[in-house]
Short mmCIF file of C-alpha atoms in Angstrom, two decimals:
data_model
loop_
_atom_site.label_atom_id
_atom_site.label_comp_id
_atom_site.label_asym_id
_atom_site.label_seq_id
_atom_site.Cartn_x
_atom_site.Cartn_y
_atom_site.Cartn_z
CA UNK A 1 -4.31 -29.22 -3.93
CA UNK A 2 -7.42 -28.85 -4.97
CA UNK A 3 -9.93 -28.27 -2.97
CA UNK A 4 -13.05 -30.96 -2.45
CA UNK A 5 -16.99 -29.15 -2.33
CA UNK A 6 -17.34 -30.44 1.53
CA UNK A 7 -13.45 -28.58 2.36
CA UNK A 8 -15.34 -25.16 0.91
CA UNK A 9 -18.44 -26.16 3.01
CA UNK A 10 -16.40 -26.88 5.96
CA UNK A 11 -14.38 -24.82 5.48
CA UNK A 12 -13.60 -21.82 8.42
CA UNK A 13 -13.02 -18.28 6.47
CA UNK A 14 -9.75 -17.04 7.67
CA UNK A 15 -6.69 -15.52 6.09
CA UNK A 16 -6.78 -17.00 2.87
CA UNK A 17 -9.94 -18.21 2.53
CA UNK A 18 -13.42 -17.02 2.43
CA UNK A 19 -16.83 -17.76 0.04
CA UNK A 20 -18.89 -15.35 -2.36
CA UNK A 21 -21.87 -15.08 -3.79
CA UNK A 22 -21.84 -15.26 -7.38
CA UNK A 23 -24.38 -12.40 -7.32
CA UNK A 24 -21.83 -10.28 -5.59
CA UNK A 25 -20.98 -6.51 -7.55
CA UNK A 26 -17.66 -7.05 -9.54
CA UNK A 27 -16.45 -3.47 -7.56
CA UNK A 28 -17.32 -5.96 -4.43
CA UNK A 29 -15.34 -8.52 -5.04
CA UNK A 30 -11.95 -6.71 -5.76
CA UNK A 31 -11.69 -6.10 -2.23
CA UNK A 32 -11.43 -9.59 -0.98
CA UNK A 33 -8.87 -9.63 -4.14
CA UNK A 34 -6.93 -6.77 -3.26
CA UNK A 35 -6.83 -7.49 0.15
CA UNK A 36 -5.52 -11.28 -0.06
CA UNK A 37 -2.82 -10.09 -2.88
CA UNK A 38 -1.36 -7.73 -0.26
CA UNK A 39 -0.90 -10.11 1.90
CA UNK A 40 -0.78 -14.00 2.19
CA UNK A 41 -2.60 -15.01 -0.95
CA UNK A 42 -5.95 -17.21 -0.28
CA UNK A 43 -8.53 -18.71 -2.36
CA UNK A 44 -12.12 -16.90 -2.49
CA UNK A 45 -14.91 -19.76 -3.37
CA UNK A 46 -18.19 -18.22 -5.65
CA UNK A 47 -20.91 -20.02 -5.80
CA UNK A 48 -21.65 -20.20 -1.75
CA UNK A 49 -23.06 -17.95 0.35
CA UNK A 50 -20.93 -16.35 2.56
CA UNK A 51 -23.43 -15.59 5.53
CA UNK A 52 -24.93 -19.16 4.39
CA UNK A 53 -22.60 -21.71 3.14
CA UNK A 54 -26.22 -22.25 0.36
CA UNK A 55 -24.36 -24.00 -2.35
CA UNK A 56 -25.37 -21.75 -5.35
CA UNK A 57 -23.13 -22.25 -8.51
CA UNK A 58 -22.15 -20.26 -11.55
CA UNK A 59 -23.81 -22.04 -14.04
CA UNK A 60 -27.09 -20.43 -15.48
CA UNK A 61 -25.40 -16.38 -14.54
CA UNK A 62 -23.10 -16.37 -17.57
CA UNK A 63 -22.86 -12.93 -17.78
CA UNK A 64 -22.30 -12.23 -13.97
CA UNK A 65 -19.36 -14.49 -13.96
CA UNK A 66 -18.12 -13.98 -16.50
CA UNK A 67 -17.74 -9.92 -15.09
CA UNK A 68 -16.34 -11.37 -12.37
CA UNK A 69 -13.88 -13.53 -14.16
CA UNK A 70 -12.52 -9.87 -14.96
CA UNK A 71 -12.72 -8.44 -11.78
CA UNK A 72 -8.79 -8.77 -11.30
CA UNK A 73 -8.24 -7.00 -14.54
CA UNK A 74 -10.46 -3.83 -14.86
CA UNK A 75 -11.38 -3.83 -11.00
CA UNK A 76 -7.76 -3.72 -9.82
CA UNK A 77 -4.53 -1.80 -9.91
CA UNK A 78 -1.92 -3.27 -10.91
CA UNK A 79 -4.05 -6.28 -12.39
CA UNK A 80 -4.18 -9.09 -10.02
CA UNK A 81 -2.49 -12.48 -11.76
CA UNK A 82 -5.25 -14.97 -10.69
CA UNK A 83 -5.50 -19.05 -11.15
CA UNK A 84 -8.95 -20.51 -11.62
CA UNK A 85 -10.76 -23.73 -11.46
CA UNK A 86 -14.21 -24.78 -11.63
CA UNK A 87 -15.52 -28.14 -8.77
CA UNK A 88 -18.53 -29.42 -9.88
CA UNK A 89 -21.13 -29.87 -7.47
CA UNK A 90 -25.21 -30.25 -6.73
CA UNK A 91 -27.05 -26.67 -5.92
CA UNK A 92 -29.51 -26.30 -3.41
CA UNK A 93 -31.83 -27.63 -6.04
CA UNK A 94 -30.32 -30.23 -6.29
CA UNK A 95 -28.91 -29.98 -9.66
CA UNK A 96 -25.91 -30.26 -11.04
CA UNK A 97 -23.33 -27.22 -10.54
CA UNK A 98 -20.14 -25.59 -10.35
CA UNK A 99 -18.33 -23.29 -8.20
CA UNK A 100 -15.44 -21.22 -8.91
CA UNK A 101 -12.44 -21.45 -6.80
CA UNK A 102 -10.44 -18.32 -8.07
CA UNK A 103 -6.60 -18.76 -6.26
CA UNK A 104 -5.27 -15.51 -5.43
CA UNK A 105 -1.25 -15.31 -5.55
CA UNK A 106 0.59 -13.37 -2.65
CA UNK A 107 1.99 -10.17 -4.75
CA UNK A 108 5.40 -8.47 -4.30
CA UNK A 109 3.44 -5.72 -5.98
CA UNK A 110 0.99 -3.16 -3.91
CA UNK A 111 -2.83 -3.28 -5.12
CA UNK A 112 -5.45 -1.59 -4.99
CA UNK A 113 -9.09 -0.99 -6.27
CA UNK A 114 -10.86 1.49 -9.25
CA UNK A 115 -11.00 3.66 -5.92
CA UNK A 116 -7.53 3.58 -5.04
CA UNK A 117 -8.01 2.27 -1.71
CA UNK A 118 -5.84 -0.32 -0.34
CA UNK A 119 -7.01 -3.24 1.57
CA UNK A 120 -5.02 -6.23 3.38
CA UNK A 121 -6.38 -9.58 4.58
CA UNK A 122 -6.41 -10.03 8.42
CA UNK A 123 -7.63 -12.65 9.46
CA UNK A 124 -10.74 -12.91 8.08
CA UNK A 125 -11.16 -9.34 7.85
CA UNK A 126 -10.25 -7.43 4.92
CA UNK A 127 -9.27 -4.06 6.46
CA UNK A 128 -8.94 -0.53 5.07
CA UNK A 129 -5.51 0.64 4.82
CA UNK A 130 -4.66 4.24 6.17
CA UNK A 131 -2.47 6.46 4.42
CA UNK A 132 0.63 5.49 6.70
CA UNK A 133 0.05 1.57 6.36
CA UNK A 134 0.08 1.47 2.79
CA UNK A 135 3.14 3.31 2.93
CA UNK A 136 4.66 0.24 5.74
CA UNK A 137 3.28 -2.12 3.12
CA UNK A 138 5.00 -0.48 0.04
CA UNK A 139 7.99 -0.44 1.92
CA UNK A 140 7.52 -4.36 2.47
CA UNK A 141 6.61 -6.08 0.14
CA UNK A 142 10.31 -5.17 -1.76
CA UNK A 143 11.71 -7.33 0.69
CA UNK A 144 8.87 -10.28 -1.41
CA UNK A 145 10.60 -10.23 -4.23
CA UNK A 146 14.11 -12.27 -2.67
CA UNK A 147 11.99 -14.57 -1.84
CA UNK A 148 12.20 -14.83 -6.22
CA UNK A 149 15.45 -13.39 -6.88
CA UNK A 150 17.48 -15.38 -9.25
CA UNK A 151 20.02 -18.12 -7.25
CA UNK A 152 23.91 -16.54 -9.02
CA UNK A 153 25.32 -19.98 -10.30
CA UNK A 154 22.79 -22.18 -9.61
CA UNK A 155 21.23 -24.94 -12.16
CA UNK A 156 18.71 -27.31 -12.13
CA UNK A 157 21.93 -30.42 -11.33
CA UNK A 158 21.47 -27.98 -7.03
CA UNK A 159 18.19 -28.51 -7.49
CA UNK A 160 16.75 -32.53 -5.82
CA UNK A 161 13.93 -34.10 -7.86
CA UNK A 162 13.81 -36.38 -5.29
CA UNK A 163 12.52 -34.08 -2.36
CA UNK A 164 10.30 -32.00 -5.67
CA UNK A 165 8.50 -35.23 -5.62
CA UNK A 166 7.76 -35.93 -1.91
CA UNK A 167 6.24 -32.83 -1.84
CA UNK A 168 4.36 -33.25 -4.96
CA UNK A 169 2.75 -36.29 -3.12
CA UNK A 170 1.84 -34.09 -0.79
CA UNK A 171 0.07 -31.78 -2.69
CA UNK A 172 -1.51 -34.31 -4.88
CA UNK A 173 0.39 -33.35 -7.94
CA UNK A 174 -0.54 -35.33 -10.87
CA UNK A 175 2.16 -33.93 -13.14
CA UNK A 176 5.67 -33.96 -13.07
CA UNK A 177 8.96 -33.20 -11.69
CA UNK A 178 10.61 -30.32 -13.95
CA UNK A 179 6.69 -29.44 -14.69
CA UNK A 180 5.76 -27.74 -11.03
CA UNK A 181 8.92 -26.26 -11.36
CA UNK A 182 8.26 -24.30 -14.28
CA UNK A 183 4.49 -23.94 -14.07
CA UNK A 184 4.62 -22.69 -10.33
CA UNK A 185 5.63 -20.56 -7.80
CA UNK A 186 8.17 -18.75 -10.76
CA UNK A 187 10.98 -21.39 -8.87
CA UNK A 188 12.26 -22.06 -12.09
CA UNK A 189 11.72 -19.56 -15.46
CA UNK A 190 13.23 -18.86 -18.56
CA UNK A 191 15.28 -16.12 -19.23
CA UNK A 192 16.85 -15.45 -23.25
CA UNK A 193 16.78 -19.16 -23.65
CA UNK A 194 18.91 -20.01 -20.02
CA UNK A 195 17.09 -21.20 -17.02
CA UNK A 196 16.82 -19.57 -13.47
CA UNK A 197 16.58 -21.16 -9.95
CA UNK A 198 14.94 -19.18 -7.19
CA UNK A 199 15.66 -18.40 -3.67
CA UNK A 200 12.84 -20.03 -2.59
CA UNK A 201 12.94 -22.74 -4.56
CA UNK A 202 17.18 -23.30 -3.64
CA UNK A 203 16.36 -23.04 0.39
CA UNK A 204 13.45 -26.02 -0.74
CA UNK A 205 14.09 -27.89 -2.82
CA UNK A 206 18.40 -27.35 -2.86
CA UNK A 207 20.43 -30.35 -2.77
CA UNK A 208 22.88 -28.10 -0.44
CA UNK A 209 21.36 -24.82 0.65
CA UNK A 210 24.25 -23.18 2.63
CA UNK A 211 26.05 -24.01 -1.04
CA UNK A 212 24.62 -20.42 -1.75
CA UNK A 213 23.03 -18.88 1.22
CA UNK A 214 26.12 -19.50 3.87
CA UNK A 215 24.03 -18.21 6.79
CA UNK A 216 20.63 -20.14 6.21
CA UNK A 217 21.01 -22.69 9.24
CA UNK A 218 19.72 -22.84 12.41
CA UNK A 219 22.24 -22.13 15.31
CA UNK A 220 21.03 -23.90 19.49
CA UNK A 221 23.22 -22.40 22.16
CA UNK A 222 22.64 -23.42 25.56
CA UNK A 223 23.81 -21.72 28.66
CA UNK A 224 25.18 -22.10 32.44
CA UNK A 225 22.08 -19.32 34.25
CA UNK A 226 20.34 -17.39 33.55
CA UNK A 227 22.87 -15.11 31.45
CA UNK A 228 24.91 -14.59 28.35
CA UNK A 229 28.43 -14.68 29.23
CA UNK A 230 32.17 -14.43 27.28
CA UNK A 231 35.43 -14.11 27.53
CA UNK A 232 36.54 -16.34 30.78
CA UNK A 233 33.55 -16.29 32.43
CA UNK A 234 31.29 -17.81 28.84
CA UNK A 235 28.43 -20.15 30.12
CA UNK A 236 28.01 -21.47 26.59
CA UNK A 237 27.05 -25.81 27.81
CA UNK A 238 25.66 -26.80 23.85
CA UNK A 239 26.30 -25.10 20.59
CA UNK A 240 24.74 -27.00 17.85
CA UNK A 241 23.82 -25.86 13.88
CA UNK A 242 21.41 -27.49 11.60
CA UNK A 243 22.05 -27.12 8.19
CA UNK A 244 19.84 -28.58 5.10
CA UNK A 245 17.02 -27.25 3.71
CA UNK A 246 14.24 -25.09 6.16
CA UNK A 247 12.14 -28.13 6.04
CA UNK A 248 15.24 -30.53 7.46
CA UNK A 249 15.86 -27.72 9.77
CA UNK A 250 12.28 -27.59 10.96
CA UNK A 251 12.25 -31.32 11.44
CA UNK A 252 15.82 -30.97 13.53
CA UNK A 253 15.58 -27.94 15.71
CA UNK A 254 12.34 -29.26 16.96
CA UNK A 255 13.74 -32.95 17.72
CA UNK A 256 16.68 -31.24 19.41
CA UNK A 257 15.03 -28.61 21.56
CA UNK A 258 12.43 -31.66 22.34
CA UNK A 259 15.16 -33.48 24.51
CA UNK A 260 16.66 -30.39 25.71
CA UNK A 261 12.70 -28.92 27.90
CA UNK A 262 12.55 -30.43 30.65
CA UNK A 263 8.31 -32.71 31.94
CA UNK A 264 7.80 -32.03 35.98
CA UNK A 265 5.30 -34.79 37.32
CA UNK A 266 2.59 -33.74 40.07
CA UNK A 267 -0.08 -35.35 42.07
CA UNK A 268 -3.50 -32.46 41.53
CA UNK A 269 -6.27 -32.31 42.63
CA UNK A 270 -8.25 -34.48 41.27
CA UNK A 271 -6.38 -37.38 42.59
CA UNK A 272 -4.13 -38.21 38.82
CA UNK A 273 -0.86 -37.40 38.25
CA UNK A 274 -0.41 -35.19 35.40
CA UNK A 275 3.03 -33.65 32.96
CA UNK A 276 3.68 -30.04 32.82
CA UNK A 277 6.74 -28.77 30.65
CA UNK A 278 9.03 -26.37 30.92
CA UNK A 279 7.55 -24.92 27.58
CA UNK A 280 4.25 -26.64 25.54
CA UNK A 281 5.77 -28.43 22.62
CA UNK A 282 3.53 -26.32 20.49
CA UNK A 283 4.80 -23.09 21.39
CA UNK A 284 9.05 -24.68 20.63
CA UNK A 285 7.64 -26.14 17.19
CA UNK A 286 5.67 -22.58 16.60
CA UNK A 287 8.33 -20.56 17.40
CA UNK A 288 10.74 -22.63 15.24
CA UNK A 289 8.98 -23.01 12.25
CA UNK A 290 7.86 -19.31 12.76
CA UNK A 291 11.80 -18.32 12.67
CA UNK A 292 12.64 -20.10 9.89
CA UNK A 293 9.35 -19.38 7.85
CA UNK A 294 9.56 -15.47 8.51
CA UNK A 295 13.43 -14.68 8.41
CA UNK A 296 14.66 -12.05 6.33
CA UNK A 297 17.24 -14.16 4.24
CA UNK A 298 18.25 -11.33 2.30
CA UNK A 299 20.06 -10.45 5.89
CA UNK A 300 22.84 -12.54 5.11
CA UNK A 301 25.84 -11.91 8.17
CA UNK A 302 23.59 -14.35 10.41
CA UNK A 303 22.01 -17.15 10.91
CA UNK A 304 18.81 -17.74 13.51
CA UNK A 305 20.11 -18.36 16.79
CA UNK A 306 17.83 -19.59 19.37
CA UNK A 307 18.89 -19.17 22.94
CA UNK A 308 18.36 -21.18 26.09
CA UNK A 309 18.81 -19.84 29.44
CA UNK A 310 17.91 -21.21 33.07
CA UNK A 311 15.01 -19.41 33.40
CA UNK A 312 13.80 -18.34 29.08
CA UNK A 313 14.53 -19.20 25.50
CA UNK A 314 15.13 -16.87 23.36
CA UNK A 315 14.56 -16.70 19.83
CA UNK A 316 16.36 -14.29 17.14
CA UNK A 317 15.48 -14.08 14.05
CA UNK A 318 17.37 -12.08 11.44
CA UNK A 319 14.54 -9.51 10.19
CA UNK A 320 12.38 -6.45 11.19
CA UNK A 321 8.12 -7.76 12.45
CA UNK A 322 7.30 -8.77 8.83
CA UNK A 323 4.40 -6.10 7.21
CA UNK A 324 2.31 -4.00 9.19
CA UNK A 325 2.44 -6.55 11.69
CA UNK A 326 3.44 -4.75 15.31
CA UNK A 327 4.12 -6.11 18.90
CA UNK A 328 1.21 -4.68 19.96
CA UNK A 329 -1.16 -6.42 17.43
CA UNK A 330 1.25 -9.69 16.67
CA UNK A 331 -0.94 -11.70 18.81
CA UNK A 332 -3.88 -11.51 15.69
CA UNK A 333 -2.12 -10.32 12.59
CA UNK A 334 -0.49 -11.87 9.73
CA UNK A 335 1.85 -10.95 7.22
CA UNK A 336 4.13 -13.43 5.74
CA UNK A 337 8.03 -11.60 4.17
CA UNK A 338 8.14 -15.50 1.90
CA UNK A 339 4.90 -16.53 1.21
CA UNK A 340 6.06 -19.28 -0.68
CA UNK A 341 7.91 -20.88 1.95
CA UNK A 342 4.76 -20.46 4.19
CA UNK A 343 2.88 -22.12 1.74
CA UNK A 344 5.08 -25.20 1.37
CA UNK A 345 5.18 -25.40 5.14
CA UNK A 346 1.34 -25.23 5.19
CA UNK A 347 0.99 -28.05 2.94
CA UNK A 348 3.11 -30.00 5.03
CA UNK A 349 1.28 -29.25 8.30
CA UNK A 350 3.88 -26.74 10.00
CA UNK A 351 1.28 -23.50 9.36
CA UNK A 352 -2.30 -24.33 10.12
CA UNK A 353 -4.34 -21.78 8.62
CA UNK A 354 -2.06 -18.49 8.74
CA UNK A 355 -2.70 -15.90 11.52
CA UNK A 356 -3.64 -18.65 13.89
CA UNK A 357 -0.32 -19.13 15.08
CA UNK A 358 0.51 -16.53 17.42
CA UNK A 359 -2.60 -16.17 19.14
CA UNK A 360 -2.62 -20.21 19.66
CA UNK A 361 0.96 -19.23 21.77
CA UNK A 362 0.06 -16.84 23.35
CA UNK A 363 -2.88 -19.48 24.76
CA UNK A 364 -0.61 -22.47 25.61
CA UNK A 365 1.66 -19.84 27.53
CA UNK A 366 -1.01 -18.99 30.13
CA UNK A 367 -1.99 -22.51 30.63
CA UNK A 368 1.08 -23.09 31.07
CA UNK A 369 1.13 -19.90 33.67
CA UNK A 370 3.59 -18.74 31.48
CA UNK A 371 4.16 -14.46 31.53
CA UNK A 372 3.53 -13.49 27.06
CA UNK A 373 6.50 -13.93 25.01
CA UNK A 374 8.25 -10.10 25.12
CA UNK A 375 9.23 -8.75 21.19
CA UNK A 376 11.66 -6.21 20.66
CA UNK A 377 13.87 -5.32 17.15
CA UNK A 378 17.75 -5.30 17.97
CA UNK A 379 19.89 -3.97 14.99
CA UNK A 380 17.92 -5.59 12.24
CA UNK A 381 17.15 -9.05 14.45
CA UNK A 382 13.71 -9.70 16.39
CA UNK A 383 14.00 -10.79 19.09
CA UNK A 384 11.04 -13.11 20.77
CA UNK A 385 11.89 -13.86 24.71
CA UNK A 386 9.52 -17.06 25.80
CA UNK A 387 9.82 -17.73 29.64
CA UNK A 388 9.71 -20.94 31.87
CA UNK A 389 6.45 -22.56 32.79
CA UNK A 390 6.02 -22.57 36.30
CA UNK A 391 6.08 -26.14 38.26
CA UNK A 392 2.84 -25.79 39.22
CA UNK A 393 2.94 -28.36 42.64
CA UNK A 394 5.97 -25.94 43.92
CA UNK A 395 3.43 -23.77 43.56
CA UNK A 396 0.74 -24.32 45.74
CA UNK A 397 3.30 -25.22 48.53
CA UNK A 398 6.31 -22.51 48.88
CA UNK A 399 4.65 -20.60 51.74
CA UNK A 400 4.80 -23.59 54.70
CA UNK A 401 8.35 -23.82 54.77
CA UNK A 402 10.59 -21.10 55.16
CA UNK A 403 13.53 -22.38 52.54
CA UNK A 404 11.99 -21.93 49.40
CA UNK A 405 14.62 -24.09 47.49
CA UNK A 406 14.27 -27.18 50.33
CA UNK A 407 10.42 -27.17 49.54
CA UNK A 408 11.22 -27.43 45.63
CA UNK A 409 13.82 -30.48 46.47
CA UNK A 410 11.20 -32.07 48.43
CA UNK A 411 8.52 -31.94 46.91
CA UNK A 412 10.39 -33.03 44.19
CA UNK A 413 11.78 -36.20 45.71
CA UNK A 414 8.51 -36.91 47.01
CA UNK A 415 6.92 -36.65 43.56
CA UNK A 416 9.30 -39.36 42.06
CA UNK A 417 8.45 -41.64 44.85
CA UNK A 418 5.25 -41.49 45.27
CA UNK A 419 4.54 -42.14 41.32
CA UNK A 420 7.16 -44.54 41.76
CA UNK A 421 5.34 -46.20 44.57
CA UNK A 422 1.52 -46.00 43.76
CA UNK A 423 0.97 -49.52 42.41
CA UNK A 424 3.54 -51.55 44.93
CA UNK A 425 1.76 -49.68 48.17
CA UNK A 426 -2.00 -50.33 46.65
CA UNK A 427 -0.51 -53.77 46.27
CA UNK A 428 1.03 -54.19 49.88
CA UNK A 429 -2.02 -53.34 51.73
CA UNK A 430 -4.26 -55.59 49.26
CA UNK A 431 -2.58 -58.20 51.07
CA UNK A 432 -1.26 -59.44 53.73
CA UNK A 433 0.74 -56.96 55.34
CA UNK A 434 0.79 -56.86 58.78
CA UNK A 435 2.30 -53.20 59.75
CA UNK A 436 5.54 -52.11 61.71
CA UNK A 437 5.40 -54.73 65.09
CA UNK A 438 1.56 -53.33 65.14
CA UNK A 439 -1.81 -54.28 64.02
CA UNK A 440 -2.30 -52.64 60.70
CA UNK A 441 -6.91 -52.63 61.36
CA UNK A 442 -8.86 -52.93 58.34
CA UNK A 443 -9.80 -48.97 58.55
CA UNK A 444 -6.51 -47.89 59.38
CA UNK A 445 -5.29 -50.23 55.68
CA UNK A 446 -8.71 -48.29 53.67
CA UNK A 447 -7.34 -44.75 54.57
CA UNK A 448 -4.49 -45.31 53.54
CA UNK A 449 -5.85 -47.10 50.00
CA UNK A 450 -7.55 -43.62 50.15
CA UNK A 451 -5.18 -41.15 50.51
CA UNK A 452 -2.45 -43.11 48.58
CA UNK A 453 -5.66 -42.81 44.91
CA UNK A 454 -5.88 -39.40 46.53
CA UNK A 455 -3.53 -37.74 48.59
CA UNK A 456 -4.78 -34.20 49.01
CA UNK A 457 -7.99 -35.63 50.29
CA UNK A 458 -9.82 -34.24 53.50
CA UNK A 459 -10.44 -35.66 56.77
CA UNK A 460 -14.30 -35.82 55.81
CA UNK A 461 -13.90 -36.98 52.28
CA UNK A 462 -12.03 -40.09 54.06
CA UNK A 463 -15.24 -40.27 57.00
CA UNK A 464 -17.46 -40.64 53.43
CA UNK A 465 -15.87 -42.86 51.80
CA UNK A 466 -14.60 -44.81 55.19
CA UNK A 467 -17.73 -44.91 56.78
CA UNK A 468 -16.37 -43.94 59.33
CA UNK A 469 -16.79 -40.24 61.92
CA UNK A 470 -14.00 -38.00 61.02
CA UNK A 471 -13.53 -38.47 64.86
CA UNK A 472 -12.15 -42.13 64.18
CA UNK A 473 -10.24 -40.55 61.48
CA UNK A 474 -8.60 -38.51 62.88
CA UNK A 475 -7.28 -40.77 65.64
CA UNK A 476 -6.14 -43.48 63.54
CA UNK A 477 -4.38 -40.56 61.17
CA UNK A 478 -2.69 -39.40 63.87
CA UNK A 479 -2.28 -43.16 65.60
CA UNK A 480 -0.28 -44.04 61.80
CA UNK A 481 1.89 -40.55 61.54
CA UNK A 482 5.74 -41.11 61.51
CA UNK A 483 4.96 -44.85 61.56
CA UNK A 484 2.49 -45.58 57.71
CA UNK A 485 2.13 -41.98 56.49
CA UNK A 486 3.17 -38.26 56.31
CA UNK A 487 1.46 -35.44 55.76
CA UNK A 488 3.55 -32.60 53.54
CA UNK A 489 2.64 -29.23 53.56
CA UNK A 490 -0.34 -27.07 55.48
CA UNK A 491 -3.75 -28.80 56.46
CA UNK A 492 -5.03 -26.58 53.89
CA UNK A 493 -2.92 -27.08 51.06
CA UNK A 494 -0.80 -29.78 51.06
CA UNK A 495 -0.97 -33.38 51.03
CA UNK A 496 -0.20 -37.18 52.34
CA UNK A 497 2.54 -39.13 51.44
CA UNK A 498 2.33 -42.89 52.21
CA UNK A 499 5.27 -44.77 53.65
CA UNK A 500 5.13 -48.90 54.01
CA UNK A 501 8.14 -50.67 54.26
#
């Protein structure tokens, strides 16, 4: 999908995008080209200042432009196969000009510059690798070939052209489905007169991917309690498997998980109702996408398993952490084991920007009062544990009643009643409600309405809003306790429950 000049100017430099002046030295340009090829691929916009985003263009600099076009061949070892595209524009002087886009694919090989230095794109920087990191990257890149590996016995009849056409509409590709498959990403290649279908092609566009990859599926298991038990004590209460293409699996899995995540409503200190979830929506989506996108499909003995317990969800994915990604840098380091699958999902907006997903997971969990994910490897299965969030209202009041379980149950019941009766109580108090055999004065009605709208309101705030003294507020509250209102929790940290029959 072609970038517009507006997108080029405004797009943030990151894992897969960078701007460079046409005046850049060829050997300097080799660094981001090598770094992107070694990572997830990307696009370089040549003719735009990377510091000021001033549009310089490339026309009028033919000799330098020719030198830059030779960089992937003359300054990269081995050569990097790039695709070039020119975008018409107006330069900073108002003249007609062009910007050169260099589209760099993620490579299955390890690339270096002329000085035999190896770089890898990490965020918006090109990181120079140590000898040990270089060896590790060389090993991990071997796994990338599996995405391009021919699927034995697969033919074009196994490819759903309707799915291909749907994708072409998303990316704005103007040619036909067959042309796309043959001309892009080596989805379909021809060897000795025979067409070969790649693994990525079947997983993304196959009519029945599980015919060739039976365990390329996602399984959700719900356990009762906090432990996984077997035999006579087996505690599985749900066991659902999702198959089909990668996109179909992701959609089915996310949709089903949403039915399993509980929500909690509570009254905040601002007097408004809020809703918390056990697990943030983005975290659920991103973890599912990461599992399906980055699993090692060459490991065929098991599927992705998502295990939900009462206190956590464990995402178990075949394969180790890819590339240079480690538990201590997973938040800010990205490497796609399956870059063509990752690019496909990015087009469908399931991947926003390579490298940002895990960092946002950490931030979302922090907002949800949840500990950081736990990452560990167990016999070539990557396990990431996400703990359940905390109910904020219960979190604020457990120290006021001795039995914590009773607190949770009582507060939950109160919140449910408050939500259900809020408008009903207001309507009663603003009509001709008298009271339970007593005269309910206008001041007392006013106090109760203020408490309904803000259950956390203090006596001092009630005094200011009602226009009567704090002593009068206290006297009225004492008279109404047990008849028209209850105090839930302590004087500090608790809230008012209005009870009008």
